[in-house]
Amino acid sequence: MTAFRTSRLQRGLFLLLLSAAPALGITPAGYYPYAAGTHWTYSSGEMQVVGPAVVHKGVTVTPVSHQYGSTTYTQDLLEVRPDGSVWLRGVNAGGRLAWFTTPLTVYPPGPLQPGMSWTSGNSALTLRSQVTGMSALKLAAGTFNALTIRTDTTQGGKVSTQITYFVPTLGIVRYQTADGTLIDLQR
């Protein structure tokens, strides 16, 4: 995480550009923070680490490792497309790669706004996400105004719901698991 200070004029110009971006069809650089070396540490003890881009099955993907201590348990393979959207192409778990021939949309082109929704999936798995609003959060990592995103995952006829709290350029600062557990960004 990088902290920086800006003047009111700079913040105003940034917010103006951010509000105009959807009409211009652009996503601000770094809106979805997947630069190699980016990492997040959560209250569950999980650390997520973004690795350098690699090529799998002819597709350039960005690996995001989910670690506890120095052990990686799973790794998401994300494709960040030219339009700014982020797609889940595969998951490495237990030394096995599950590759999605039909990728799943993690995020559409930004910026996100309350009321936006998107759906993706295949015959075995469907994701339905909606930006349900904004939430003011005071966490160990700081105070944030986060977009609240509800994602319903349907697999094998069962629906699981997760709520994420996303801050543009920073990432997920809180998430609520299907069982209601809150996991907060620590640093």
Tab-separated table of C-alpha atoms in Angstrom:
chain	number	residue	atom	x	y	z
A	1	MET	CA	0.000	0.000	0.000
A	2	THR	CA	1.241	3.448	-0.820
A	3	ALA	CA	0.010	6.545	1.009
A	4	PHE	CA	0.087	9.976	-0.602
A	5	ARG	CA	-1.234	13.477	0.042
A	6	THR	CA	-3.025	15.569	-2.527
A	7	SER	CA	-4.336	19.112	-2.689
A	8	ARG	CA	-8.064	19.859	-2.938
A	9	LEU	CA	-7.571	20.859	-6.572
A	10	GLN	CA	-5.807	17.553	-7.359
A	11	ARG	CA	-8.543	15.565	-5.595
A	12	GLY	CA	-11.217	17.546	-7.442
A	13	LEU	CA	-9.572	16.909	-10.810
A	14	PHE	CA	-9.169	13.212	-9.983
A	15	LEU	CA	-12.848	12.902	-8.998
A	16	LEU	CA	-13.897	14.748	-12.166
A	17	LEU	CA	-11.836	12.364	-14.325
A	18	LEU	CA	-13.155	9.379	-12.372
A	19	SER	CA	-16.763	10.470	-12.936
A	20	ALA	CA	-16.145	11.076	-16.664
A	21	ALA	CA	-14.287	7.794	-17.199
A	22	PRO	CA	-17.347	5.575	-17.842
A	23	ALA	CA	-18.606	7.897	-20.579
A	24	LEU	CA	-15.138	7.920	-22.120
A	25	GLY	CA	-14.903	4.123	-21.911
A	26	ILE	CA	-11.719	4.138	-19.805
A	27	THR	CA	-10.649	2.682	-16.512
A	28	PRO	CA	-8.178	4.831	-14.556
A	29	ALA	CA	-4.709	3.258	-14.370
A	30	GLY	CA	-4.361	1.170	-11.234
A	31	TYR	CA	-8.128	1.214	-10.541
A	32	TYR	CA	-7.876	-2.528	-9.964
A	33	PRO	CA	-4.496	-2.880	-8.191
A	34	TYR	CA	-2.797	-5.916	-9.723
A	35	ALA	CA	0.781	-4.681	-10.134
A	36	ALA	CA	3.458	-7.260	-9.316
A	37	GLY	CA	4.590	-6.915	-5.711
A	38	THR	CA	1.262	-5.578	-4.428
A	39	HIS	CA	0.189	-7.407	-1.281
A	40	TRP	CA	-2.536	-7.315	1.333
A	41	THR	CA	-2.550	-8.790	4.860
A	42	TYR	CA	-5.910	-9.640	6.435
A	43	SER	CA	-7.150	-10.240	9.989
A	44	SER	CA	-7.545	-13.979	9.231
A	45	GLY	CA	-3.758	-14.233	8.830
A	46	GLU	CA	-4.063	-14.565	5.065
A	47	MET	CA	-1.694	-12.620	2.854
A	48	GLN	CA	-2.495	-12.096	-0.824
A	49	VAL	CA	0.519	-11.424	-3.046
A	50	VAL	CA	0.497	-10.352	-6.698
A	51	GLY	CA	3.234	-11.983	-8.764
A	52	PRO	CA	4.694	-11.003	-12.134
A	53	ALA	CA	2.629	-11.770	-15.233
A	54	VAL	CA	3.109	-15.221	-16.769
A	55	VAL	CA	1.675	-17.034	-19.795
A	56	HIS	CA	-0.630	-20.043	-19.283
A	57	LYS	CA	-2.236	-21.748	-22.278
A	58	GLY	CA	-1.321	-18.779	-24.473
A	59	VAL	CA	-2.966	-16.215	-22.162
A	60	THR	CA	-1.022	-13.635	-20.150
A	61	VAL	CA	-2.239	-13.858	-16.560
A	62	THR	CA	-1.347	-12.233	-13.271
A	63	PRO	CA	-1.022	-14.731	-10.395
A	64	VAL	CA	-2.427	-13.743	-7.000
A	65	SER	CA	-1.226	-16.122	-4.278
A	66	HIS	CA	-3.238	-16.756	-1.111
A	67	GLN	CA	-0.754	-17.506	1.657
A	68	TYR	CA	-0.656	-18.258	5.360
A	69	GLY	CA	2.872	-17.733	6.587
A	70	SER	CA	5.188	-18.785	3.789
A	71	THR	CA	2.814	-21.468	2.465
A	72	THR	CA	0.724	-20.756	-0.638
A	73	TYR	CA	-2.610	-22.582	-0.526
A	74	THR	CA	-4.202	-21.342	-3.733
A	75	GLN	CA	-3.299	-19.055	-6.581
A	76	ASP	CA	-5.791	-17.163	-8.753
A	77	LEU	CA	-4.754	-16.570	-12.367
A	78	LEU	CA	-6.232	-13.230	-13.417
A	79	GLU	CA	-6.354	-11.734	-16.878
A	80	VAL	CA	-6.421	-7.941	-16.829
A	81	ARG	CA	-7.888	-7.028	-20.208
A	82	PRO	CA	-7.171	-3.867	-22.251
A	83	ASP	CA	-10.650	-2.500	-21.431
A	84	GLY	CA	-9.746	-2.636	-17.723
A	85	SER	CA	-11.890	-5.658	-16.850
A	86	VAL	CA	-10.465	-8.444	-14.664
A	87	TRP	CA	-11.205	-12.084	-15.493
A	88	LEU	CA	-10.484	-15.233	-13.497
A	89	ARG	CA	-8.878	-17.643	-15.980
A	90	GLY	CA	-7.837	-20.381	-13.582
A	91	VAL	CA	-7.002	-21.480	-10.055
A	92	ASN	CA	-3.959	-23.430	-8.866
A	93	ALA	CA	-4.787	-25.459	-5.773
A	94	GLY	CA	-2.928	-28.413	-4.342
A	95	GLY	CA	-0.593	-28.495	-7.340
A	96	ARG	CA	-3.500	-28.806	-9.788
A	97	LEU	CA	-4.532	-26.163	-12.288
A	98	ALA	CA	-8.254	-25.699	-12.912
A	99	TRP	CA	-8.406	-23.677	-16.148
A	100	PHE	CA	-11.670	-21.995	-17.136
A	101	THR	CA	-12.257	-22.180	-20.893
A	102	THR	CA	-15.027	-19.663	-20.239
A	103	PRO	CA	-13.358	-17.160	-17.875
A	104	LEU	CA	-15.271	-15.638	-14.966
A	105	THR	CA	-15.653	-11.866	-14.692
A	106	VAL	CA	-14.219	-10.688	-11.384
A	107	TYR	CA	-14.665	-6.982	-12.246
A	108	PRO	CA	-16.072	-5.266	-15.338
A	109	PRO	CA	-14.315	-2.190	-16.757
A	110	GLY	CA	-14.302	0.476	-14.036
A	111	PRO	CA	-15.025	2.693	-12.451
A	112	LEU	CA	-17.651	0.831	-10.494
A	113	GLN	CA	-20.811	2.621	-9.373
A	114	PRO	CA	-23.697	1.628	-7.086
A	115	GLY	CA	-26.335	-0.249	-9.089
A	116	MET	CA	-23.881	-1.849	-11.545
A	117	SER	CA	-24.166	-5.608	-11.939
A	118	TRP	CA	-22.478	-8.335	-13.978
A	119	THR	CA	-22.872	-12.079	-14.453
A	120	SER	CA	-20.532	-14.731	-15.795
A	121	GLY	CA	-20.157	-18.458	-15.648
A	122	ASN	CA	-20.253	-21.799	-17.337
A	123	SER	CA	-22.318	-24.970	-17.011
A	124	ALA	CA	-20.851	-25.756	-13.569
A	125	LEU	CA	-20.436	-22.332	-11.933
A	126	THR	CA	-22.176	-18.938	-12.123
A	127	LEU	CA	-21.150	-15.638	-10.514
A	128	ARG	CA	-23.650	-12.789	-10.127
A	129	SER	CA	-22.233	-9.572	-8.695
A	130	GLN	CA	-23.796	-6.207	-7.908
A	131	VAL	CA	-22.427	-2.985	-6.435
A	132	THR	CA	-25.028	-2.465	-3.720
A	133	GLY	CA	-23.755	0.850	-2.332
A	134	MET	CA	-21.006	2.576	-0.391
A	135	SER	CA	-19.837	1.861	3.170
A	136	ALA	CA	-17.768	4.013	5.513
A	137	LEU	CA	-15.291	1.717	7.291
A	138	LYS	CA	-12.814	2.370	10.098
A	139	LEU	CA	-10.304	-0.486	10.147
A	140	ALA	CA	-6.814	-1.135	11.505
A	141	ALA	CA	-5.473	-0.305	8.017
A	142	GLY	CA	-7.265	3.077	7.929
A	143	THR	CA	-10.597	4.763	7.278
A	144	PHE	CA	-12.223	4.116	3.903
A	145	ASN	CA	-15.286	4.822	1.793
A	146	ALA	CA	-15.659	1.461	0.088
A	147	LEU	CA	-17.914	0.183	-2.661
A	148	THR	CA	-19.992	-2.723	-1.337
A	149	ILE	CA	-20.191	-5.645	-3.774
A	150	ARG	CA	-22.458	-8.661	-3.277
A	151	THR	CA	-21.453	-11.795	-5.202
A	152	ASP	CA	-23.691	-14.856	-5.370
A	153	THR	CA	-21.886	-17.985	-6.518
A	154	THR	CA	-24.030	-20.872	-7.745
A	155	GLN	CA	-22.391	-24.271	-8.025
A	156	GLY	CA	-24.108	-27.653	-8.022
A	157	GLY	CA	-27.462	-26.022	-7.281
A	158	LYS	CA	-26.168	-24.349	-4.102
A	159	VAL	CA	-25.816	-20.569	-3.717
A	160	SER	CA	-23.078	-18.999	-1.600
A	161	THR	CA	-22.973	-15.234	-0.959
A	162	GLN	CA	-19.897	-13.121	-0.243
A	163	ILE	CA	-19.818	-9.381	0.393
A	164	THR	CA	-16.640	-7.480	-0.487
A	165	TYR	CA	-15.725	-3.887	0.313
A	166	PHE	CA	-13.605	-2.513	-2.519
A	167	VAL	CA	-11.605	0.734	-2.576
A	168	PRO	CA	-10.422	1.791	-6.063
A	169	THR	CA	-6.604	1.706	-6.450
A	170	LEU	CA	-6.265	-0.081	-3.072
A	171	GLY	CA	-8.295	-3.283	-3.389
A	172	ILE	CA	-10.504	-5.226	-0.998
A	173	VAL	CA	-10.358	-3.748	2.502
A	174	ARG	CA	-12.965	-6.066	4.031
A	175	TYR	CA	-14.878	-9.126	3.024
A	176	GLN	CA	-17.669	-11.091	4.604
A	177	THR	CA	-17.567	-14.821	4.021
A	178	ALA	CA	-20.630	-16.954	3.285
A	179	ASP	CA	-20.877	-17.844	7.001
A	180	GLY	CA	-20.923	-14.149	8.015
A	181	THR	CA	-17.313	-13.866	9.231
A	182	LEU	CA	-15.780	-10.416	8.656
A	183	ILE	CA	-12.163	-10.358	7.445
A	184	ASP	CA	-10.461	-6.932	7.527
A	185	LEU	CA	-7.383	-5.531	5.841
A	186	GLN	CA	-4.610	-5.102	8.411
A	187	ARG	CA	-1.972	-3.486	6.186
